[in-house]
């Protein structure tokens, strides 16, 4: 991936259409246009291939084509767009021209919150049920629940349950009759993605990826020997410093100090932290990093499992989409300014 971007969208000061906030997701259409899900303004913003703003679709609200908590945008066949409103789990379909088409609500059969993971090429949706933390008589401990993954049709009707999979590790703190859940340092957090006609899941217990058919049948296991990275005192000190700095900004430092005094720390880091599938069907898996200030190494596997190599990105760059000759990237600088960038991707011959 070339270090210098071909296109950069995002400014500190200037026209509002170029100021990004909570722009966690973006896609590049087949004609080179870029669509950014700008959660801070509840808009899908459309830009031409050179990064010039064309139009915006959507706004804050609960009506058709409106968003309460815009989190993601996915590219569907034919360059249609699927925008994800996190809570409630509402999906809105837009044309490549930015015209609203329809909305779909997704609900779990047992009433738990649903986290949509994406859409297959046939329009069916894959979603994860959120953990349900119940702690009668429990003690403070590390908790890792099992959660269901569902398949819904394009209208939001439940088709089947793919199975039960491990969720992210968390820590339950019990004080008397009260209890709360908090994030663990360096937790085992599964990675998953939906691509074409497959659902891919990595439990993060070891370097393993599980490839499933839409019906939930496991088709392939992809494994890689790797050097386990041990958690060092320096890692722990840096984690504590980041948590305390954030708590200081939020006015909750004393509470965070109490939590940090109780948290257990694992002996080793998880194997990976993110998963993408590129335009050629290759799997890109990001090595786990303990801080955003570290570079990220992405290990690339062919669809059938062959290990192809590794691509390393500088710190504070996150891959969003990988085409045949480009990479769409989200970047955050030291001042927390967000930009969406297009970089040239050069593939190895053969």
Tab-separated table of C-alpha atoms in Angstrom:
chain	number	residue	atom	x	y	z
A	1	UNK	CA	0.000	0.000	0.000
A	2	UNK	CA	1.546	3.304	-1.085
A	3	UNK	CA	2.214	5.531	1.928
A	4	UNK	CA	0.920	8.722	0.283
A	5	UNK	CA	-2.839	8.846	-0.399
A	6	UNK	CA	-4.271	9.540	-3.839
A	7	UNK	CA	-7.344	11.154	-2.237
A	8	UNK	CA	-7.825	12.629	1.230
A	9	UNK	CA	-11.211	13.769	2.603
A	10	UNK	CA	-11.376	15.606	5.915
A	11	UNK	CA	-10.281	18.984	7.272
A	12	UNK	CA	-9.844	20.697	10.632
A	13	UNK	CA	-11.507	23.888	9.470
A	14	UNK	CA	-13.437	24.620	6.307
A	15	UNK	CA	-16.701	23.667	4.679
A	16	UNK	CA	-18.894	21.482	6.915
A	17	UNK	CA	-19.160	18.857	4.157
A	18	UNK	CA	-15.451	18.118	4.636
A	19	UNK	CA	-15.416	18.079	8.445
A	20	UNK	CA	-15.747	14.492	9.608
A	21	UNK	CA	-16.907	13.277	13.010
A	22	UNK	CA	-17.508	9.640	13.943
A	23	UNK	CA	-16.819	8.662	10.331
A	24	UNK	CA	-16.200	5.045	11.251
A	25	UNK	CA	-17.160	3.531	7.917
A	26	UNK	CA	-16.827	4.306	4.215
A	27	UNK	CA	-16.995	2.520	0.850
A	28	UNK	CA	-15.728	3.214	-2.646
A	29	UNK	CA	-18.193	2.578	-5.478
A	30	UNK	CA	-17.258	0.964	-8.788
A	31	UNK	CA	-17.103	4.375	-10.523
A	32	UNK	CA	-14.630	5.724	-7.944
A	33	UNK	CA	-17.078	7.759	-5.866
A	34	UNK	CA	-16.644	7.538	-2.102
A	35	UNK	CA	-19.506	7.285	0.399
A	36	UNK	CA	-18.799	8.078	4.053
A	37	UNK	CA	-21.103	7.213	6.953
A	38	UNK	CA	-20.591	10.353	9.023
A	39	UNK	CA	-22.219	9.364	12.297
A	40	UNK	CA	-21.683	12.759	13.902
A	41	UNK	CA	-24.188	14.368	11.517
A	42	UNK	CA	-26.260	11.235	10.719
A	43	UNK	CA	-25.472	11.511	7.005
A	44	UNK	CA	-24.221	9.452	4.119
A	45	UNK	CA	-21.869	11.822	2.313
A	46	UNK	CA	-21.062	11.262	-1.348
A	47	UNK	CA	-17.784	12.459	-2.900
A	48	UNK	CA	-16.465	12.235	-6.450
A	49	UNK	CA	-13.297	10.194	-7.238
A	50	UNK	CA	-11.142	13.264	-6.496
A	51	UNK	CA	-12.753	13.808	-3.080
A	52	UNK	CA	-15.116	16.695	-3.955
A	53	UNK	CA	-18.414	16.660	-2.098
A	54	UNK	CA	-21.405	15.869	-4.285
A	55	UNK	CA	-24.376	15.416	-1.967
A	56	UNK	CA	-25.476	14.146	1.428
A	57	UNK	CA	-28.322	11.751	2.200
A	58	UNK	CA	-30.078	11.176	5.486
A	59	UNK	CA	-30.319	13.205	8.668
A	60	UNK	CA	-30.929	12.719	12.377
A	61	UNK	CA	-34.337	11.284	13.191
A	62	UNK	CA	-36.415	8.140	13.293
A	63	UNK	CA	-38.256	8.403	9.980
A	64	UNK	CA	-37.517	6.721	6.642
A	65	UNK	CA	-33.935	7.380	5.576
A	66	UNK	CA	-33.084	8.988	8.935
A	67	UNK	CA	-30.636	7.802	11.593
A	68	UNK	CA	-30.335	7.829	15.362
A	69	UNK	CA	-26.897	6.205	15.583
A	70	UNK	CA	-25.351	5.723	12.132
A	71	UNK	CA	-22.477	3.254	12.496
A	72	UNK	CA	-21.734	1.494	9.209
A	73	UNK	CA	-22.315	1.507	5.494
A	74	UNK	CA	-21.882	-1.621	3.383
A	75	UNK	CA	-21.637	-1.931	-0.380
A	76	UNK	CA	-24.208	-4.265	-1.948
A	77	UNK	CA	-24.150	-5.772	-5.466
A	78	UNK	CA	-24.826	-3.133	-8.105
A	79	UNK	CA	-23.383	-0.369	-5.877
A	80	UNK	CA	-26.504	-0.145	-3.721
A	81	UNK	CA	-25.762	0.949	-0.160
A	82	UNK	CA	-26.830	-0.554	3.148
A	83	UNK	CA	-26.629	1.876	6.079
A	84	UNK	CA	-26.735	0.539	9.633
A	85	UNK	CA	-28.461	2.423	12.445
A	86	UNK	CA	-27.097	0.714	15.558
A	87	UNK	CA	-29.979	1.161	18.005
A	88	UNK	CA	-32.547	0.119	17.215
A	89	UNK	CA	-31.113	-2.305	14.653
A	90	UNK	CA	-32.439	-0.589	11.526
A	91	UNK	CA	-30.980	-0.979	8.050
A	92	UNK	CA	-31.670	1.504	5.256
A	93	UNK	CA	-31.081	0.801	1.574
A	94	UNK	CA	-30.007	3.652	-0.723
A	95	UNK	CA	-29.384	3.738	-4.468
A	96	UNK	CA	-25.900	4.601	-5.785
A	97	UNK	CA	-27.315	8.107	-6.414
A	98	UNK	CA	-28.194	8.539	-2.737
A	99	UNK	CA	-31.951	8.002	-3.013
A	100	UNK	CA	-33.620	6.254	-0.095
A	101	UNK	CA	-35.301	2.958	-1.054
A	102	UNK	CA	-36.536	1.172	2.077
A	103	UNK	CA	-35.824	0.352	5.725
A	104	UNK	CA	-35.561	-3.020	7.446
A	105	UNK	CA	-35.790	-3.666	11.196
A	106	UNK	CA	-33.993	-6.715	12.585
A	107	UNK	CA	-35.119	-8.292	15.867
A	108	UNK	CA	-33.873	-11.342	17.756
A	109	UNK	CA	-36.487	-13.994	18.583
A	110	UNK	CA	-35.728	-13.767	22.319
A	111	UNK	CA	-35.774	-9.958	22.440
A	112	UNK	CA	-32.059	-9.416	22.983
A	113	UNK	CA	-30.258	-6.585	21.187
A	114	UNK	CA	-29.031	-7.460	17.701
A	115	UNK	CA	-25.684	-6.413	16.210
A	116	UNK	CA	-25.779	-6.624	12.401
A	117	UNK	CA	-22.544	-7.897	10.832
A	118	UNK	CA	-23.350	-7.397	7.150
A	119	UNK	CA	-25.236	-8.725	4.127
A	120	UNK	CA	-24.530	-11.625	1.801
A	121	UNK	CA	-24.762	-11.148	-1.956
A	122	UNK	CA	-28.262	-12.676	-1.978
A	123	UNK	CA	-29.464	-9.903	0.360
A	124	UNK	CA	-29.765	-12.017	3.494
A	125	UNK	CA	-28.411	-10.477	6.686
A	126	UNK	CA	-26.073	-11.942	9.306
A	127	UNK	CA	-26.483	-10.598	12.840
A	128	UNK	CA	-25.135	-11.370	16.289
A	129	UNK	CA	-27.269	-11.446	19.396
A	130	UNK	CA	-25.793	-9.364	22.201
A	131	UNK	CA	-24.687	-11.047	25.450
A	132	UNK	CA	-27.212	-11.157	28.280
A	133	UNK	CA	-25.305	-10.680	31.509
A	134	UNK	CA	-27.066	-12.294	34.479
A	135	UNK	CA	-25.274	-12.399	37.812
A	136	UNK	CA	-27.446	-13.722	40.654
A	137	UNK	CA	-25.078	-14.931	43.357
A	138	UNK	CA	-22.039	-14.333	41.113
A	139	UNK	CA	-18.612	-13.166	42.229
A	140	UNK	CA	-16.149	-10.835	40.549
A	141	UNK	CA	-14.662	-12.745	37.614
A	142	UNK	CA	-13.777	-12.805	33.931
A	143	UNK	CA	-16.889	-13.546	31.869
A	144	UNK	CA	-17.144	-14.798	28.290
A	145	UNK	CA	-20.674	-15.527	27.175
A	146	UNK	CA	-21.850	-17.533	24.181
A	147	UNK	CA	-24.130	-15.635	21.817
A	148	UNK	CA	-26.343	-16.663	18.887
A	149	UNK	CA	-25.723	-15.624	15.293
A	150	UNK	CA	-28.802	-15.324	13.094
A	151	UNK	CA	-29.589	-15.142	9.400
A	152	UNK	CA	-32.473	-12.868	8.323
A	153	UNK	CA	-33.987	-12.383	4.889
A	154	UNK	CA	-33.835	-9.023	3.104
A	155	UNK	CA	-37.085	-7.977	4.818
A	156	UNK	CA	-35.810	-8.712	8.318
A	157	UNK	CA	-37.598	-12.055	8.824
A	158	UNK	CA	-35.638	-14.667	10.776
A	159	UNK	CA	-34.504	-17.565	8.567
A	160	UNK	CA	-32.415	-19.595	10.993
A	161	UNK	CA	-29.824	-19.551	13.773
A	162	UNK	CA	-26.304	-20.230	12.488
A	163	UNK	CA	-25.073	-21.344	15.902
A	164	UNK	CA	-23.709	-20.096	19.210
A	165	UNK	CA	-20.290	-18.471	19.253
A	166	UNK	CA	-18.042	-16.967	21.966
A	167	UNK	CA	-18.414	-13.253	22.667
A	168	UNK	CA	-15.778	-10.757	23.814
A	169	UNK	CA	-14.260	-11.267	27.253
A	170	UNK	CA	-15.405	-8.815	29.924
A	171	UNK	CA	-14.955	-8.437	33.670
A	172	UNK	CA	-17.801	-8.588	36.159
A	173	UNK	CA	-17.322	-6.574	39.360
A	174	UNK	CA	-19.589	-7.584	42.229
A	175	UNK	CA	-19.922	-5.366	45.318
A	176	UNK	CA	-22.508	-6.546	47.795
A	177	UNK	CA	-25.804	-6.789	45.949
A	178	UNK	CA	-24.594	-4.616	43.062
A	179	UNK	CA	-22.663	-5.676	39.998
A	180	UNK	CA	-21.346	-4.084	36.811
A	181	UNK	CA	-19.541	-5.129	33.635
A	182	UNK	CA	-16.362	-3.456	32.427
A	183	UNK	CA	-13.887	-4.062	29.632
A	184	UNK	CA	-10.846	-6.242	30.209
A	185	UNK	CA	-7.322	-5.253	29.271
A	186	UNK	CA	-6.232	-7.008	26.065
A	187	UNK	CA	-9.380	-9.179	25.878
A	188	UNK	CA	-10.003	-12.115	23.593
A	189	UNK	CA	-12.430	-10.498	21.176
A	190	UNK	CA	-13.731	-12.422	18.155
A	191	UNK	CA	-13.342	-11.064	14.648
A	192	UNK	CA	-15.975	-11.693	11.989
A	193	UNK	CA	-17.005	-10.535	8.567
A	194	UNK	CA	-19.627	-11.260	5.938
A	195	UNK	CA	-18.385	-11.560	2.369
A	196	UNK	CA	-20.233	-12.673	-0.764
A	197	UNK	CA	-21.642	-16.081	0.196
A	198	UNK	CA	-19.640	-16.817	3.336
A	199	UNK	CA	-19.536	-15.875	7.025
A	200	UNK	CA	-16.045	-15.885	8.558
A	201	UNK	CA	-15.424	-16.019	12.308
A	202	UNK	CA	-12.281	-15.982	14.421
A	203	UNK	CA	-12.719	-16.801	18.140
A	204	UNK	CA	-9.315	-15.299	19.141
A	205	UNK	CA	-8.381	-18.272	21.335
A	206	UNK	CA	-5.618	-19.139	18.852
A	207	UNK	CA	-4.707	-18.109	15.318
A	208	UNK	CA	-7.700	-19.739	13.666
A	209	UNK	CA	-10.394	-18.544	11.260
A	210	UNK	CA	-13.596	-20.495	10.640
A	211	UNK	CA	-15.323	-20.172	7.255
A	212	UNK	CA	-19.068	-20.947	7.233
A	213	UNK	CA	-21.701	-21.321	4.544
A	214	UNK	CA	-24.850	-19.147	4.868
A	215	UNK	CA	-26.607	-22.113	6.487
A	216	UNK	CA	-24.029	-22.276	9.292
A	217	UNK	CA	-22.059	-25.291	8.042
A	218	UNK	CA	-18.335	-24.976	8.674
A	219	UNK	CA	-16.506	-25.252	5.357
A	220	UNK	CA	-12.866	-24.520	6.144
A	221	UNK	CA	-10.442	-23.803	8.976
A	222	UNK	CA	-7.524	-21.439	8.368
A	223	UNK	CA	-4.695	-21.622	10.898
A	224	UNK	CA	-1.292	-19.996	11.212
A	225	UNK	CA	1.530	-20.695	13.667
A	226	UNK	CA	2.475	-17.431	15.331
A	227	UNK	CA	4.727	-16.152	18.071
A	228	UNK	CA	2.654	-15.479	21.165
A	229	UNK	CA	3.233	-11.969	22.488
A	230	UNK	CA	3.429	-11.813	26.259
A	231	UNK	CA	1.895	-8.933	28.220
A	232	UNK	CA	4.707	-6.886	29.762
A	233	UNK	CA	4.727	-4.467	32.712
A	234	UNK	CA	5.126	-1.701	30.134
A	235	UNK	CA	1.941	-2.820	28.362
A	236	UNK	CA	0.046	-2.735	31.661
A	237	UNK	CA	1.394	0.701	32.591
A	238	UNK	CA	0.424	2.101	29.178
A	239	UNK	CA	-3.070	0.579	29.436
A	240	UNK	CA	-3.602	2.111	32.882
A	241	UNK	CA	-2.358	5.507	31.690
A	242	UNK	CA	-4.780	5.507	28.734
A	243	UNK	CA	-7.742	4.535	30.918
A	244	UNK	CA	-6.915	7.189	33.524
A	245	UNK	CA	-6.427	9.886	30.900
A	246	UNK	CA	-9.826	9.122	29.409
A	247	UNK	CA	-11.443	9.051	32.848
A	248	UNK	CA	-9.823	12.398	33.691
A	249	UNK	CA	-11.515	13.947	30.663
A	250	UNK	CA	-14.845	12.431	31.717
A	251	UNK	CA	-14.508	13.416	35.383
A	252	UNK	CA	-14.500	9.802	36.603
A	253	UNK	CA	-10.852	9.305	37.587
A	254	UNK	CA	-11.542	8.138	41.184
A	255	UNK	CA	-13.993	5.498	39.952
A	256	UNK	CA	-11.569	4.327	37.276
A	257	UNK	CA	-8.750	4.010	39.807
A	258	UNK	CA	-10.936	1.639	41.842
A	259	UNK	CA	-11.741	-0.429	38.750
A	260	UNK	CA	-8.093	-0.620	37.657
A	261	UNK	CA	-7.074	-1.797	41.116
A	262	UNK	CA	-9.336	-4.842	40.698
A	263	UNK	CA	-8.858	-5.735	37.028
A	264	UNK	CA	-6.874	-8.906	36.242
A	265	UNK	CA	-4.329	-8.826	33.441
A	266	UNK	CA	-3.798	-11.711	30.996
A	267	UNK	CA	-0.386	-13.267	30.457
A	268	UNK	CA	-0.542	-13.041	26.648
A	269	UNK	CA	-2.034	-10.830	23.928
A	270	UNK	CA	-4.788	-12.081	21.597
A	271	UNK	CA	-3.645	-13.146	18.106
A	272	UNK	CA	-5.608	-10.640	16.020
A	273	UNK	CA	-7.974	-7.676	16.156
A	274	UNK	CA	-9.723	-7.190	12.776
A	275	UNK	CA	-10.775	-9.089	9.660
A	276	UNK	CA	-11.597	-7.966	6.112
A	277	UNK	CA	-12.143	-9.658	2.748
A	278	UNK	CA	-10.799	-7.897	-0.346
A	279	UNK	CA	-12.231	-7.651	-3.867
A	280	UNK	CA	-10.376	-10.831	-4.896
A	281	UNK	CA	-11.773	-12.857	-1.987
A	282	UNK	CA	-8.525	-12.802	0.013
A	283	UNK	CA	-8.748	-12.576	3.814
A	284	UNK	CA	-6.867	-9.758	5.560
A	285	UNK	CA	-6.288	-10.305	9.279
A	286	UNK	CA	-4.846	-7.550	11.484
A	287	UNK	CA	-2.399	-8.593	14.184
A	288	UNK	CA	-3.434	-7.495	17.662
A	289	UNK	CA	-1.887	-4.240	18.816
A	290	UNK	CA	-2.000	-2.949	22.361
A	291	UNK	CA	-2.152	0.724	21.347
A	292	UNK	CA	-3.342	2.831	18.401
A	293	UNK	CA	0.155	4.305	18.314
A	294	UNK	CA	1.618	1.004	17.086
A	295	UNK	CA	1.841	0.006	13.395
A	296	UNK	CA	-0.607	-2.687	12.269
A	297	UNK	CA	0.501	-5.774	10.366
A	298	UNK	CA	-2.215	-7.315	8.158
A	299	UNK	CA	-1.670	-10.966	7.242
A	300	UNK	CA	-3.211	-11.937	3.914
A	301	UNK	CA	-4.665	-15.368	3.085
A	302	UNK	CA	-6.122	-16.605	-0.194
A	303	UNK	CA	-9.779	-17.647	-0.093
A	304	UNK	CA	-8.757	-21.324	0.057
A	305	UNK	CA	-6.433	-20.649	3.009
A	306	UNK	CA	-2.931	-20.237	1.527
A	307	UNK	CA	-0.849	-17.665	3.402
A	308	UNK	CA	0.197	-14.936	0.949
A	309	UNK	CA	2.164	-12.479	3.074
A	310	UNK	CA	1.952	-9.437	5.306
A	311	UNK	CA	1.261	-5.719	4.767
A	312	UNK	CA	2.184	-3.243	7.505
A	313	UNK	CA	0.376	0.080	7.929
A	314	UNK	CA	1.649	3.057	9.940
A	315	UNK	CA	0.028	3.845	13.303
A	316	UNK	CA	-3.462	5.358	13.449
A	317	UNK	CA	-4.500	4.015	10.034
A	318	UNK	CA	-7.424	1.584	9.789
A	319	UNK	CA	-8.326	-0.345	6.641
A	320	UNK	CA	-11.990	-0.027	5.645
A	321	UNK	CA	-12.119	-1.545	2.155
A	322	UNK	CA	-9.591	-3.290	-0.092
A	323	UNK	CA	-10.211	-3.219	-3.833
A	324	UNK	CA	-8.205	-4.747	-6.621
A	325	UNK	CA	-5.899	-1.732	-6.896
A	326	UNK	CA	-6.807	0.517	-3.958
A	327	UNK	CA	-7.193	0.570	-0.195
A	328	UNK	CA	-9.734	2.808	1.540
A	329	UNK	CA	-8.371	3.942	4.891
A	330	UNK	CA	-9.591	5.853	7.953
A	331	UNK	CA	-6.868	7.953	9.563
A	332	UNK	CA	-6.809	9.880	12.839
A	333	UNK	CA	-3.972	12.307	13.550
A	334	UNK	CA	-2.539	13.415	16.886
A	335	UNK	CA	-5.255	16.075	17.187
A	336	UNK	CA	-7.979	13.440	16.646
A	337	UNK	CA	-8.836	14.863	13.225
A	338	UNK	CA	-10.480	12.195	11.058
A	339	UNK	CA	-9.792	11.705	7.362
A	340	UNK	CA	-10.876	9.107	4.819
A	341	UNK	CA	-8.132	8.321	2.298
A	342	UNK	CA	-7.662	6.299	-0.881
A	343	UNK	CA	-4.242	4.666	-1.318
A	344	UNK	CA	-2.861	2.782	-4.289
A	345	UNK	CA	-2.558	-0.958	-3.716
A	346	UNK	CA	0.120	-2.893	-5.598
A	347	UNK	CA	-0.376	-6.666	-5.673
A	348	UNK	CA	2.487	-9.111	-5.953
A	349	UNK	CA	2.777	-10.682	-9.403
A	350	UNK	CA	1.595	-14.277	-9.556
